[in-house]
mmCIF file of C-alpha atoms in Angstrom:
data_model
loop_
_atom_site.group_PDB
_atom_site.id
_atom_site.type_symbol
_atom_site.label_atom_id
_atom_site.label_comp_id
_atom_site.label_asym_id
_atom_site.label_seq_id
_atom_site.Cartn_x
_atom_site.Cartn_y
_atom_site.Cartn_z
ATOM 1 C CA MET A 41 -0.001 0.001 0.000
ATOM 2 C CA ASP A 42 1.064 3.572 -0.449
ATOM 3 C CA ALA A 43 1.848 5.982 2.362
ATOM 4 C CA ASP A 44 -1.453 7.879 1.938
ATOM 5 C CA ALA A 45 -3.493 4.685 2.348
ATOM 6 C CA ASN A 46 -1.468 3.790 5.443
ATOM 7 C CA VAL A 47 -2.116 7.225 6.932
ATOM 8 C CA ARG A 48 -5.849 6.761 6.349
ATOM 9 C CA ALA A 49 -5.751 3.351 8.076
ATOM 10 C CA VAL A 50 -3.970 4.760 11.127
ATOM 11 C CA LEU A 51 -6.330 7.739 11.362
ATOM 12 C CA GLU A 52 -9.299 5.327 11.206
ATOM 13 C CA VAL A 53 -7.895 3.631 14.315
ATOM 14 C CA PHE A 54 -7.629 7.005 16.075
ATOM 15 C CA ALA A 55 -11.248 7.794 15.181
ATOM 16 C CA ALA A 56 -12.366 4.393 16.478
ATOM 17 C CA ILE A 57 -10.559 4.954 19.782
ATOM 18 C CA GLU A 58 -11.980 8.463 20.210
ATOM 19 C CA GLN A 59 -15.507 7.196 19.514
ATOM 20 C CA ARG A 60 -15.017 3.993 21.564
ATOM 21 C CA ASP A 61 -16.102 2.051 18.462
ATOM 22 C CA THR A 62 -14.775 -1.482 18.991
ATOM 23 C CA ALA A 63 -16.053 -2.807 15.644
ATOM 24 C CA ARG A 64 -14.333 0.013 13.756
ATOM 25 C CA PHE A 65 -11.143 -0.523 15.766
ATOM 26 C CA LEU A 66 -11.078 -4.240 14.950
ATOM 27 C CA ALA A 67 -11.851 -3.566 11.278
ATOM 28 C CA HIS A 68 -8.728 -1.391 10.969
ATOM 29 C CA THR A 69 -6.298 -3.434 13.070
ATOM 30 C CA HIS A 70 -4.466 -6.540 11.954
ATOM 31 C CA PRO A 71 -5.525 -9.736 13.793
ATOM 32 C CA GLU A 72 -1.988 -9.988 15.217
ATOM 33 C CA VAL A 73 -1.727 -6.319 16.198
ATOM 34 C CA SER A 74 0.922 -5.490 18.768
ATOM 35 C CA ILE A 75 0.632 -2.373 20.903
ATOM 36 C CA CYS A 76 3.738 -1.357 22.855
ATOM 37 C CA TRP A 77 3.550 1.101 25.742
ATOM 38 C CA PRO A 78 6.345 2.494 27.905
ATOM 39 C CA PRO A 79 6.986 -0.213 30.525
ATOM 40 C CA SER A 80 6.782 2.298 33.395
ATOM 41 C CA LEU A 81 3.082 2.981 32.725
ATOM 42 C CA PRO A 82 0.392 0.935 34.509
ATOM 43 C CA TRP A 83 -1.168 -0.897 31.579
ATOM 44 C CA ASN A 84 -0.124 -3.855 29.487
ATOM 45 C CA ASP A 85 1.514 -4.127 26.079
ATOM 46 C CA GLY A 86 -1.561 -5.456 24.358
ATOM 47 C CA LEU A 87 -5.284 -5.287 24.038
ATOM 48 C CA PRO A 88 -8.056 -5.636 26.633
ATOM 49 C CA GLY A 89 -8.233 -9.221 27.816
ATOM 50 C CA ARG A 90 -4.874 -10.213 26.343
ATOM 51 C CA PRO A 91 -2.039 -11.199 28.704
ATOM 52 C CA ASP A 92 1.201 -9.221 28.686
ATOM 53 C CA LYS A 93 4.554 -10.747 27.703
ATOM 54 C CA ASP A 94 4.811 -12.404 31.144
ATOM 55 C CA GLY A 95 1.324 -13.928 30.965
ATOM 56 C CA HIS A 96 -0.264 -11.468 33.412
ATOM 57 C CA TYR A 97 -3.546 -9.765 32.729
ATOM 58 C CA ALA A 98 -2.710 -6.174 33.521
ATOM 59 C CA ARG A 99 -5.205 -3.420 32.922
ATOM 60 C CA SER A 100 -5.380 -2.245 29.325
ATOM 61 C CA TRP A 101 -4.991 1.380 28.209
ATOM 62 C CA LEU A 102 -8.755 1.619 27.780
ATOM 63 C CA GLU A 103 -9.471 0.250 31.251
ATOM 64 C CA VAL A 104 -7.163 2.893 32.744
ATOM 65 C CA TRP A 105 -8.310 5.863 30.665
ATOM 66 C CA ALA A 106 -12.025 5.261 29.965
ATOM 67 C CA PRO A 107 -13.136 6.430 33.455
ATOM 68 C CA LEU A 108 -10.892 9.488 33.083
ATOM 69 C CA GLN A 109 -12.354 10.483 29.718
ATOM 70 C CA PRO A 110 -16.051 11.076 30.477
ATOM 71 C CA THR A 111 -16.678 13.420 27.536
ATOM 72 C CA ALA A 112 -15.700 13.665 23.887
ATOM 73 C CA ALA A 113 -13.358 16.552 24.798
ATOM 74 C CA GLU A 114 -11.129 14.247 26.865
ATOM 75 C CA ARG A 115 -11.295 11.487 24.245
ATOM 76 C CA GLN A 116 -10.242 13.831 21.422
ATOM 77 C CA MET A 117 -6.635 12.956 20.560
ATOM 78 C CA HIS A 118 -6.001 15.517 17.788
ATOM 79 C CA PRO A 119 -3.711 13.197 15.790
ATOM 80 C CA GLU A 120 -1.160 15.047 13.666
ATOM 81 C CA VAL A 121 0.702 12.991 11.065
ATOM 82 C CA ILE A 122 4.392 13.885 11.277
ATOM 83 C CA ALA A 123 5.739 11.489 8.645
ATOM 84 C CA ALA A 124 4.710 8.533 6.498
ATOM 85 C CA ALA A 125 6.846 6.275 4.347
ATOM 86 C CA ASP A 126 6.313 2.748 3.071
ATOM 87 C CA ASP A 127 4.622 0.840 5.884
ATOM 88 C CA ARG A 128 5.331 3.288 8.733
ATOM 89 C CA VAL A 129 3.395 6.317 9.982
ATOM 90 C CA VAL A 130 4.470 8.683 12.775
ATOM 91 C CA VAL A 131 1.737 10.597 14.611
ATOM 92 C CA ARG A 132 1.860 13.101 17.460
ATOM 93 C CA TRP A 133 -1.310 13.043 19.537
ATOM 94 C CA ARG A 134 -2.727 14.255 22.862
ATOM 95 C CA GLN A 135 -3.515 12.124 25.888
ATOM 96 C CA ARG A 136 -6.171 13.827 27.976
ATOM 97 C CA GLY A 137 -8.011 12.961 31.110
ATOM 98 C CA ARG A 138 -10.093 14.382 33.935
ATOM 99 C CA SER A 139 -10.429 12.757 37.334
ATOM 100 C CA PRO A 140 -13.807 12.555 39.093
ATOM 101 C CA ALA A 141 -12.556 15.348 41.384
ATOM 102 C CA GLY A 142 -11.739 17.579 38.401
ATOM 103 C CA LEU A 143 -7.956 17.148 38.136
ATOM 104 C CA CYS A 144 -6.981 17.498 34.450
ATOM 105 C CA PHE A 145 -4.181 16.051 32.328
ATOM 106 C CA ASP A 146 -3.128 16.980 28.800
ATOM 107 C CA GLY A 147 0.119 15.469 27.502
ATOM 108 C CA GLN A 148 1.742 14.757 24.175
ATOM 109 C CA VAL A 149 2.537 11.323 22.772
ATOM 110 C CA LEU A 150 4.481 10.323 19.680
ATOM 111 C CA GLY A 151 3.380 7.068 18.103
ATOM 112 C CA LEU A 152 5.201 4.934 15.552
ATOM 113 C CA TYR A 153 2.713 2.826 13.608
ATOM 114 C CA GLU A 154 3.287 -0.051 11.192
ATOM 115 C CA VAL A 155 0.615 -0.959 8.673
ATOM 116 C CA ARG A 156 0.395 -4.418 7.128
ATOM 117 C CA GLN A 157 -2.222 -5.494 4.580
ATOM 118 C CA GLY A 158 -3.986 -2.160 4.975
ATOM 119 C CA ARG A 159 -4.449 -2.525 8.747
ATOM 120 C CA LEU A 160 -2.587 -1.356 11.817
ATOM 121 C CA ALA A 161 -0.177 -4.152 12.763
ATOM 122 C CA ARG A 162 2.057 -2.503 15.360
ATOM 123 C CA ALA A 163 1.925 0.622 17.483
ATOM 124 C CA GLN A 164 4.611 1.918 19.795
ATOM 125 C CA MET A 165 3.959 4.928 21.988
ATOM 126 C CA PHE A 166 6.499 7.423 23.321
ATOM 127 C CA TYR A 167 5.035 9.740 25.972
ATOM 128 C CA PHE A 168 6.770 13.100 26.221
ATOM 129 C CA ASP A 169 6.516 12.942 30.040
ATOM 130 C CA THR A 170 5.745 9.526 31.523
ATOM 131 C CA ASP A 171 6.329 10.872 35.048
ATOM 132 C CA ALA A 172 3.520 13.416 34.584
ATOM 133 C CA VAL A 173 1.197 10.636 33.394
ATOM 134 C CA LYS A 174 2.016 8.495 36.439
ATOM 135 C CA ARG A 175 1.515 11.452 38.822
ATOM 136 C CA PHE A 176 -1.855 12.266 37.255
ATOM 137 C CA LEU A 177 -3.026 8.657 37.500
ATOM 138 C CA ALA A 178 -1.862 8.353 41.115
ATOM 139 C CA ASP A 179 -3.471 11.672 42.082
ATOM 140 C CA ALA A 180 -6.698 10.778 40.250
ATOM 141 C CA GLN A 181 -6.859 7.466 42.107
ATOM 142 C CA ASP A 182 -6.105 9.093 45.472
ATOM 143 C CA GLN A 183 -8.729 11.806 45.005
ATOM 144 C CA GLY A 184 -11.634 9.551 44.160
ATOM 145 C CA PRO A 185 -15.017 11.119 43.452
ATOM 146 C CA PRO A 186 -15.680 14.654 44.655
ATOM 147 C CA SER A 187 -17.141 14.788 48.116
ATOM 148 C CA ARG A 188 -20.659 16.097 48.442
ATOM 149 C CA PRO A 189 -21.267 18.768 51.039
ATOM 150 C CA SER A 190 -23.368 17.527 53.893
ATOM 151 C CA ARG A 191 -26.779 19.070 54.266
ATOM 152 C CA PRO A 192 -27.399 21.059 57.407
ATOM 153 C CA PRO A 193 -29.929 19.468 59.753
ATOM 154 C CA ALA A 194 -33.466 20.651 59.226
ATOM 155 C CA ALA A 195 -34.795 23.187 61.759
ATOM 156 C CA GLY A 196 -36.504 21.647 64.756
ATOM 157 C CA ARG A 197 -34.766 18.291 64.505
#
């Protein structure tokens, strides 16, 4: 396939992820797709339900981020194609999230994507600041949902 067709395939995957469209995602990914994340981040190297390289079922990217992306604004990745040649596409995109308590995250990621037979076959992500991602996730987990103010007792009770 040509570079333009490969770019279209990769951008279809981004659209599927933003829209949480599993059927569209599967239609544009190779059956043997490999997704590689920085090892310091708290999700596995694969897809939901697939064990990591050590056979453990860690949380997937979607399991970590779905609760932190309650609206389309947080799910919007704004993919920007940086380069495309032969079977490789490089895209810079945004990772966004908002904790239940309102803590926000907006970081950049560079992804290297390989397309085989017109479908995404391999993705490797390079976060610009993995420490910031880990801090956000830890803080979001520690904060939990926002507390509700207690109601004052009714008069005469």
